[in-house]
PDB file of C-alpha atoms in Angstrom:
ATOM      1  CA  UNK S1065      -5.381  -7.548  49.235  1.00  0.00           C
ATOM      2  CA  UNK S1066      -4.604 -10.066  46.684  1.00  0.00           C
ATOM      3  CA  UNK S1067      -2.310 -10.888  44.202  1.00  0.00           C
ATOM      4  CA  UNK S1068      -2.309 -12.158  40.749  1.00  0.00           C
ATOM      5  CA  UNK S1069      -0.282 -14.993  39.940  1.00  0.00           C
ATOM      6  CA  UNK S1070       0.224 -14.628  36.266  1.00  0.00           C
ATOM      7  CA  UNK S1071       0.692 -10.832  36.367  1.00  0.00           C
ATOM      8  CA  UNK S1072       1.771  -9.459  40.058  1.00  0.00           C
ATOM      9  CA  UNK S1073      -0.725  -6.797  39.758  1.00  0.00           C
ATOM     10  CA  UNK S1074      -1.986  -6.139  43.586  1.00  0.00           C
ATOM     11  CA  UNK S1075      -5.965  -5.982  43.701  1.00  0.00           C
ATOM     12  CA  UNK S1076      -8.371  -4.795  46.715  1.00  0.00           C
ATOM     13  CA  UNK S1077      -9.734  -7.012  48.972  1.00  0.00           C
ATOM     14  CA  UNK S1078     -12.886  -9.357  47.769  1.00  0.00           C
ATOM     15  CA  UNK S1079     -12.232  -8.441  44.046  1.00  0.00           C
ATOM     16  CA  UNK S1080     -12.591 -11.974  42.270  1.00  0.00           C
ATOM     17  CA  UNK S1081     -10.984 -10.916  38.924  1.00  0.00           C
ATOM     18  CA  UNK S1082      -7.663  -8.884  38.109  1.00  0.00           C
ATOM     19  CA  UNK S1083      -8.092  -5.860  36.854  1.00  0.00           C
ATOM     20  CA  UNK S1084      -5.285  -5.897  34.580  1.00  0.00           C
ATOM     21  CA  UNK S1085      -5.167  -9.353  33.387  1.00  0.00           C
ATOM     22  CA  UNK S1086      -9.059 -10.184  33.588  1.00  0.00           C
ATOM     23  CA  UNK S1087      -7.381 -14.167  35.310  1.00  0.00           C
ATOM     24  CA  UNK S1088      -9.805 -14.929  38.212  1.00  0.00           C
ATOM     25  CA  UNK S1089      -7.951 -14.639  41.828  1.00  0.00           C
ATOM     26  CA  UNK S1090      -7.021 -17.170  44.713  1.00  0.00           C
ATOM     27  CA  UNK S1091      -8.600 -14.821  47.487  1.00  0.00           C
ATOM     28  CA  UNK S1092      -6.548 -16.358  50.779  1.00  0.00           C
ATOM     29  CA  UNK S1093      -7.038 -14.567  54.106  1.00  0.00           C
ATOM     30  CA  UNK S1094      -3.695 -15.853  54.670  1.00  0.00           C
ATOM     31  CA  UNK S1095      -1.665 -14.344  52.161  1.00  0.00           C
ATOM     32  CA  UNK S1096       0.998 -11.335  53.195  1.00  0.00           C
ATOM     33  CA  UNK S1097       0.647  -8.158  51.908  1.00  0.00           C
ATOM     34  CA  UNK S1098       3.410  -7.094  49.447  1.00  0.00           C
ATOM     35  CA  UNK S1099       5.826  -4.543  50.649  1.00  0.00           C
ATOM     36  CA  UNK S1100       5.298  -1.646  47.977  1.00  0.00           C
ATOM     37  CA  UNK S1101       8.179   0.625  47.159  1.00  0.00           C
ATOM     38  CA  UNK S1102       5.408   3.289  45.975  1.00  0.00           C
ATOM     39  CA  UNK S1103       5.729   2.108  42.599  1.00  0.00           C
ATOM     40  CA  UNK S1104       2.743   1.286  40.231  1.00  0.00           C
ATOM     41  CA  UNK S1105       2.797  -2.563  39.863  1.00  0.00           C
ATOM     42  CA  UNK S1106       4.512  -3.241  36.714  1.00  0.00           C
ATOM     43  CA  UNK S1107       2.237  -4.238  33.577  1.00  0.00           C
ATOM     44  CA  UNK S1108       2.059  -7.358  32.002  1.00  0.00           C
ATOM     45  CA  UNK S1109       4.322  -8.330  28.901  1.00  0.00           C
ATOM     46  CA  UNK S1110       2.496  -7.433  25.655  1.00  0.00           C
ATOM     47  CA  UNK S1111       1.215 -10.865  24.313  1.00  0.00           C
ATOM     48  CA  UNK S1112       1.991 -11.371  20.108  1.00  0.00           C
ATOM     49  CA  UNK S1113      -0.805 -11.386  17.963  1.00  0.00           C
ATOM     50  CA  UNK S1114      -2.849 -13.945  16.865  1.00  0.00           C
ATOM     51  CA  UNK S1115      -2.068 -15.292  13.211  1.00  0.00           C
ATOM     52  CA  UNK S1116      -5.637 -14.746  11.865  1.00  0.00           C
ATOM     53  CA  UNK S1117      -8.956 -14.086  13.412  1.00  0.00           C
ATOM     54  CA  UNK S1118      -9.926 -17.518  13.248  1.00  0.00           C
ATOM     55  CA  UNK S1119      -7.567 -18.512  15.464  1.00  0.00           C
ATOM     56  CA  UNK S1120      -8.410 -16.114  18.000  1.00  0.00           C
ATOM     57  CA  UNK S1121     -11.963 -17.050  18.364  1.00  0.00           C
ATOM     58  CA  UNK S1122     -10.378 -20.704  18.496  1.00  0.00           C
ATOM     59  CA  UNK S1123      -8.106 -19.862  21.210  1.00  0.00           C
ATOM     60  CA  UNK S1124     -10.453 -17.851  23.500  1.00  0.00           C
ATOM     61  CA  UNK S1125     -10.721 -19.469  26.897  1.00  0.00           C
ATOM     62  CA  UNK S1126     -13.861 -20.559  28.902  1.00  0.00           C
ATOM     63  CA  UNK S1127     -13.517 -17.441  31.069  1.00  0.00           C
ATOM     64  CA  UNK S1128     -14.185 -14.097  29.272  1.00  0.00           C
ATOM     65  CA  UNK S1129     -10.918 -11.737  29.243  1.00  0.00           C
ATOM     66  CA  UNK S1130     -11.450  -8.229  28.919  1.00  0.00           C
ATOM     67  CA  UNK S1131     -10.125  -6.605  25.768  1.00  0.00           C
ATOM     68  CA  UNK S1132      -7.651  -3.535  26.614  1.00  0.00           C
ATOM     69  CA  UNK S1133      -5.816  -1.846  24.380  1.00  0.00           C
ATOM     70  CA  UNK S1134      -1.947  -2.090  25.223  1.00  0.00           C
ATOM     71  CA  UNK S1135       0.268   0.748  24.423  1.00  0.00           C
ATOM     72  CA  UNK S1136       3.083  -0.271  22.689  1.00  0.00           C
ATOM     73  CA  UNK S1137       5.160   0.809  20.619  1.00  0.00           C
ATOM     74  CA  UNK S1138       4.035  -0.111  16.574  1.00  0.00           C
ATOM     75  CA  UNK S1139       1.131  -1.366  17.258  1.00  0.00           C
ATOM     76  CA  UNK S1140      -2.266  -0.041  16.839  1.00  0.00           C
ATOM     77  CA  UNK S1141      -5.789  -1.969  17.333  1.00  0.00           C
ATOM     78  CA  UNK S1142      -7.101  -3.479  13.040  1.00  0.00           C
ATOM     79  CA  UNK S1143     -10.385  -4.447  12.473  1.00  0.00           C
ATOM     80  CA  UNK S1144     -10.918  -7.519   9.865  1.00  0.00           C
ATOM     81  CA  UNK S1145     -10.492  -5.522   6.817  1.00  0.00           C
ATOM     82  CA  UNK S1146      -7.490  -3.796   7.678  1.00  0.00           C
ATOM     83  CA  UNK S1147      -6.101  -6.960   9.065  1.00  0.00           C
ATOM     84  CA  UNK S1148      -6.738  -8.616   6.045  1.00  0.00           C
ATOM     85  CA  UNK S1149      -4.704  -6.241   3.666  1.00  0.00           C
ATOM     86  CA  UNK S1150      -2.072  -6.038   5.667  1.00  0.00           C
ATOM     87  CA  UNK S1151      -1.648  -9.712   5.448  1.00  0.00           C
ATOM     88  CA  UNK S1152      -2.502  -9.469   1.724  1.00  0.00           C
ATOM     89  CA  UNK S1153       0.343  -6.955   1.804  1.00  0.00           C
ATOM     90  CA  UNK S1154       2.778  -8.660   3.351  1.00  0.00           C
ATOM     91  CA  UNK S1155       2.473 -11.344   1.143  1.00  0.00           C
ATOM     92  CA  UNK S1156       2.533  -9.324  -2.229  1.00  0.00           C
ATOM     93  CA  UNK S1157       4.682  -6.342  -1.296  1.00  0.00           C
ATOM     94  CA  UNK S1158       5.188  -5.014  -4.794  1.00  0.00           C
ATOM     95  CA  UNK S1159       8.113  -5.006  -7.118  1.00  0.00           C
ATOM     96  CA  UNK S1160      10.759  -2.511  -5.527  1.00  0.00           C
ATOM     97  CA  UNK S1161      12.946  -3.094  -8.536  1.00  0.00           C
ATOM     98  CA  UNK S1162      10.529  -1.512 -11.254  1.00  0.00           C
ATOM     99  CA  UNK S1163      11.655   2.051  -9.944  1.00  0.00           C
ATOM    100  CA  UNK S1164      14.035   1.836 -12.875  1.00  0.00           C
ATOM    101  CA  UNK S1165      11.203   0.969 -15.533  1.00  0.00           C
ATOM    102  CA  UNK S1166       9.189   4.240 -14.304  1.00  0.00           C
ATOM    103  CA  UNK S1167      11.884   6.350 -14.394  1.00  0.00           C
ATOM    104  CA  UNK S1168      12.818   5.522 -17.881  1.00  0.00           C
ATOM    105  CA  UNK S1169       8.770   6.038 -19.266  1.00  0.00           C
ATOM    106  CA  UNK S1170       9.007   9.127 -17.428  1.00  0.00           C
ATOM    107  CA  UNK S1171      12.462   9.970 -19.693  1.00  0.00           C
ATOM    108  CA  UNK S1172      10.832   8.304 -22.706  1.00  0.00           C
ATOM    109  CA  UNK S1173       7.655  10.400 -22.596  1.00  0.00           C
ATOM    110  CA  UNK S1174       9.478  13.702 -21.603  1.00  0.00           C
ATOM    111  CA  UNK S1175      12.013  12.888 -25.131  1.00  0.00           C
ATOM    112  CA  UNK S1176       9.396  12.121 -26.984  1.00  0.00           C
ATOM    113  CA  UNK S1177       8.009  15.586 -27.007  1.00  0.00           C
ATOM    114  CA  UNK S1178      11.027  16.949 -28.679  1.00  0.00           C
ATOM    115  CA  UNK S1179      12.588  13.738 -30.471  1.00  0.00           C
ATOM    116  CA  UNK S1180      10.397  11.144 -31.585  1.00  0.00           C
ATOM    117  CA  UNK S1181      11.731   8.902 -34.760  1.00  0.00           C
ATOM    118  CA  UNK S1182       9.400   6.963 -36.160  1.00  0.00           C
ATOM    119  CA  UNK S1183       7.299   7.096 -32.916  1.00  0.00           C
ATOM    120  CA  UNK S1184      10.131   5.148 -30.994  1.00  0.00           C
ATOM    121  CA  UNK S1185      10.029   7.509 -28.039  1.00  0.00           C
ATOM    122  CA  UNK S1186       6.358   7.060 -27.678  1.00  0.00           C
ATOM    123  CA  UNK S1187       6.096   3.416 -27.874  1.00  0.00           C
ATOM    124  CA  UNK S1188       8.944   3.055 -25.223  1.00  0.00           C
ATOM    125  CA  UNK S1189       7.236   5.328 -22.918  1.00  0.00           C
ATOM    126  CA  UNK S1190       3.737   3.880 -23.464  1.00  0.00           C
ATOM    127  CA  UNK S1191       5.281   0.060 -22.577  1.00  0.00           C
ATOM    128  CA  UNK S1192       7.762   1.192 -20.370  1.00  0.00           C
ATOM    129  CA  UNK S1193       5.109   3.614 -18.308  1.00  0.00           C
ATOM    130  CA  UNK S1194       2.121   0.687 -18.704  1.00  0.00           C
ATOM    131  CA  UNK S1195       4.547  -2.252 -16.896  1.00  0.00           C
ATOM    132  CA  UNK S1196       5.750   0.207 -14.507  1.00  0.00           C
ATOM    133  CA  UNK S1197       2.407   1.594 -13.522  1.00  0.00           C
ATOM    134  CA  UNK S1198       1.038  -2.403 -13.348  1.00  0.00           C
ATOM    135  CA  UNK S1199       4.279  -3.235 -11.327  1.00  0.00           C
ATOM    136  CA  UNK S1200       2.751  -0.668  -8.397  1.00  0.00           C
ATOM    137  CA  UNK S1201       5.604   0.724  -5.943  1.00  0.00           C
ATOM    138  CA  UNK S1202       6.874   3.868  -4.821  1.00  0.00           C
ATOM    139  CA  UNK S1203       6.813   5.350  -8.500  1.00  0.00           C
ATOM    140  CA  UNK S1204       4.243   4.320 -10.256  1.00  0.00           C
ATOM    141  CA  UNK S1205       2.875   7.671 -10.497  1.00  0.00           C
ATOM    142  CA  UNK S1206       6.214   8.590 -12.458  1.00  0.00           C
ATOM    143  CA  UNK S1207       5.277   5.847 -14.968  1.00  0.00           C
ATOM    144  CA  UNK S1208       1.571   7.128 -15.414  1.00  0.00           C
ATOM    145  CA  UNK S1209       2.982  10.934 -16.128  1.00  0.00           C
ATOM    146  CA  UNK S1210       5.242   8.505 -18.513  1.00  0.00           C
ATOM    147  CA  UNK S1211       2.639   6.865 -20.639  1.00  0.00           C
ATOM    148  CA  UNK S1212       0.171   9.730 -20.763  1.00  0.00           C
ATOM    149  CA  UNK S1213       2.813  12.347 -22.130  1.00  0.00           C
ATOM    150  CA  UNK S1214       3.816   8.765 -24.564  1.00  0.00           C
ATOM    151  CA  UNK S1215       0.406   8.521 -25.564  1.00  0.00           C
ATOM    152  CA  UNK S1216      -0.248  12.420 -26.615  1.00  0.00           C
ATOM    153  CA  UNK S1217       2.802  12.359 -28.571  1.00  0.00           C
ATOM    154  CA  UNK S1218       1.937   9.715 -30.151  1.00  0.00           C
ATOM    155  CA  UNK S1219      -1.586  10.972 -30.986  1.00  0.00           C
ATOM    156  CA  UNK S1220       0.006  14.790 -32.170  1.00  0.00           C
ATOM    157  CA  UNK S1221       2.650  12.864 -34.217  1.00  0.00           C
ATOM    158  CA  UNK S1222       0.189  10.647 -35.938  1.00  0.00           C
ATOM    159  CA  UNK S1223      -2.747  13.749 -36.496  1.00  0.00           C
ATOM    160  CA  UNK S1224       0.484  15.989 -37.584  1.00  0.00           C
ATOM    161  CA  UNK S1225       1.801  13.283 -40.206  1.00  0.00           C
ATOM    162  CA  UNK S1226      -1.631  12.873 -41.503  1.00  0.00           C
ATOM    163  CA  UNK S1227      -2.362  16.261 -41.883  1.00  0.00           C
ATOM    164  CA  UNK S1228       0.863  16.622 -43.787  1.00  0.00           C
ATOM    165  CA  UNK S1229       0.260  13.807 -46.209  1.00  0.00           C
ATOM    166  CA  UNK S1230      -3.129  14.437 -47.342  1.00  0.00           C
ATOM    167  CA  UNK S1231      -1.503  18.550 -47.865  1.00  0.00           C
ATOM    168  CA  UNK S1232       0.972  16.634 -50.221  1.00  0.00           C
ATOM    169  CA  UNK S1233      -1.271  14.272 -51.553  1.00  0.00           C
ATOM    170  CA  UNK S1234      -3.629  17.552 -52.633  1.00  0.00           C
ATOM    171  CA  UNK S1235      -0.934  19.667 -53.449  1.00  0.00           C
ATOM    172  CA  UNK S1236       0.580  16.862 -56.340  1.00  0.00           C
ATOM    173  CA  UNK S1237      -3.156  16.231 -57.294  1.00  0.00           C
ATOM    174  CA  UNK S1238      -3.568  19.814 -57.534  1.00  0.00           C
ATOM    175  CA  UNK S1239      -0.331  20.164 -59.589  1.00  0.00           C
ATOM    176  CA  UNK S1240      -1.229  17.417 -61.665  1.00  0.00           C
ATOM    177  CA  UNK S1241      -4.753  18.641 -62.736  1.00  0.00           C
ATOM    178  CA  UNK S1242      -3.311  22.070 -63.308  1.00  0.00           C
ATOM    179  CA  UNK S1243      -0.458  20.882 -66.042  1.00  0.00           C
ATOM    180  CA  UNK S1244      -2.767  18.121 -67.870  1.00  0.00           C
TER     181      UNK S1244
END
């Protein structure tokens, strides 16, 4: 039997690698046998991540390791593209503090069904919901619902107030043409 000396692990006789650690083995005749307790041999320390891939592939060794998956707990195994928008991520996390902003379009556009003077409603929910959707975060579905119910008012206001003044406009031409 021998023993690896970077992780313990006990291996059979005339194995030349560790199973666990993959670190090649000083096979000795000589060396005593452990005393087991009946335990499994105890794993090796989880090892951090490398920073980027690069460095990995800079860092491998001469002598191949085997890749095994360690579980831990919060980690899971990333392949390049998941690796690289977490880091992206991580680095841009969003703006937690436009939760505000999409609450308010929401309240804008919801108002501006109801009350809407001089289309003030609608333009605070379409600027309000447009930053807060842009922003991203936790609500930015919130500011969406926000702009879209700011735009259709908007739209019904402006067909509605259209529609009204071209009924006036025909009505006093109409009432015009009638007395001269």
């Amino acid at each position: 039997m021998s023993i690896c000396k970077y992780c313990k692990h006990v291996s059979e006789d005339g194995t030349r690698f560790c199973k666990v650690c993959g670190k090649a083995l000083d096979v000795f005749p000589d060396t005593p046998v452990p005393q087991t307790s009946g335990f499994p041999p105890v794993p090796p320390l989880p090892q951090p991540a490398p920073s980027s891939y690069q460095n990995a592939q800079s860092s491998a060794s001469d002598t191949p390791e085997p890749k095994t998956l360690q579980n831990t707990p919060n980690t899971f195994p990333m392949n390049d593209k998941d690796r690289q928008a977490y880091a992206e991520k991580l680095q841009n996390p969003g703006r937690p503090d436009n939760d505000g902003i999409c609450v308010l379009a929401l309240i804008f556009g919801m108002t501006s069904i109801f009350f809407n003077p001089f289309l003030l409603s609608s333009i605070l929910a379409l600027i309000l919901g447009i930053v807060g959707h842009a922003c991203g975060g936790p609500k930015k579905d919130i500011a969406k619902v926000g702009w879209i119910l700011g735009l259709i008012t908007m739209i019904i206001y402006i067909v509605i107030r259209v529609v009204f003044a071209i009924l006036a406009f025909s009505l006093v031409w109409w009432i015009i043409r009638f007395f001269i």
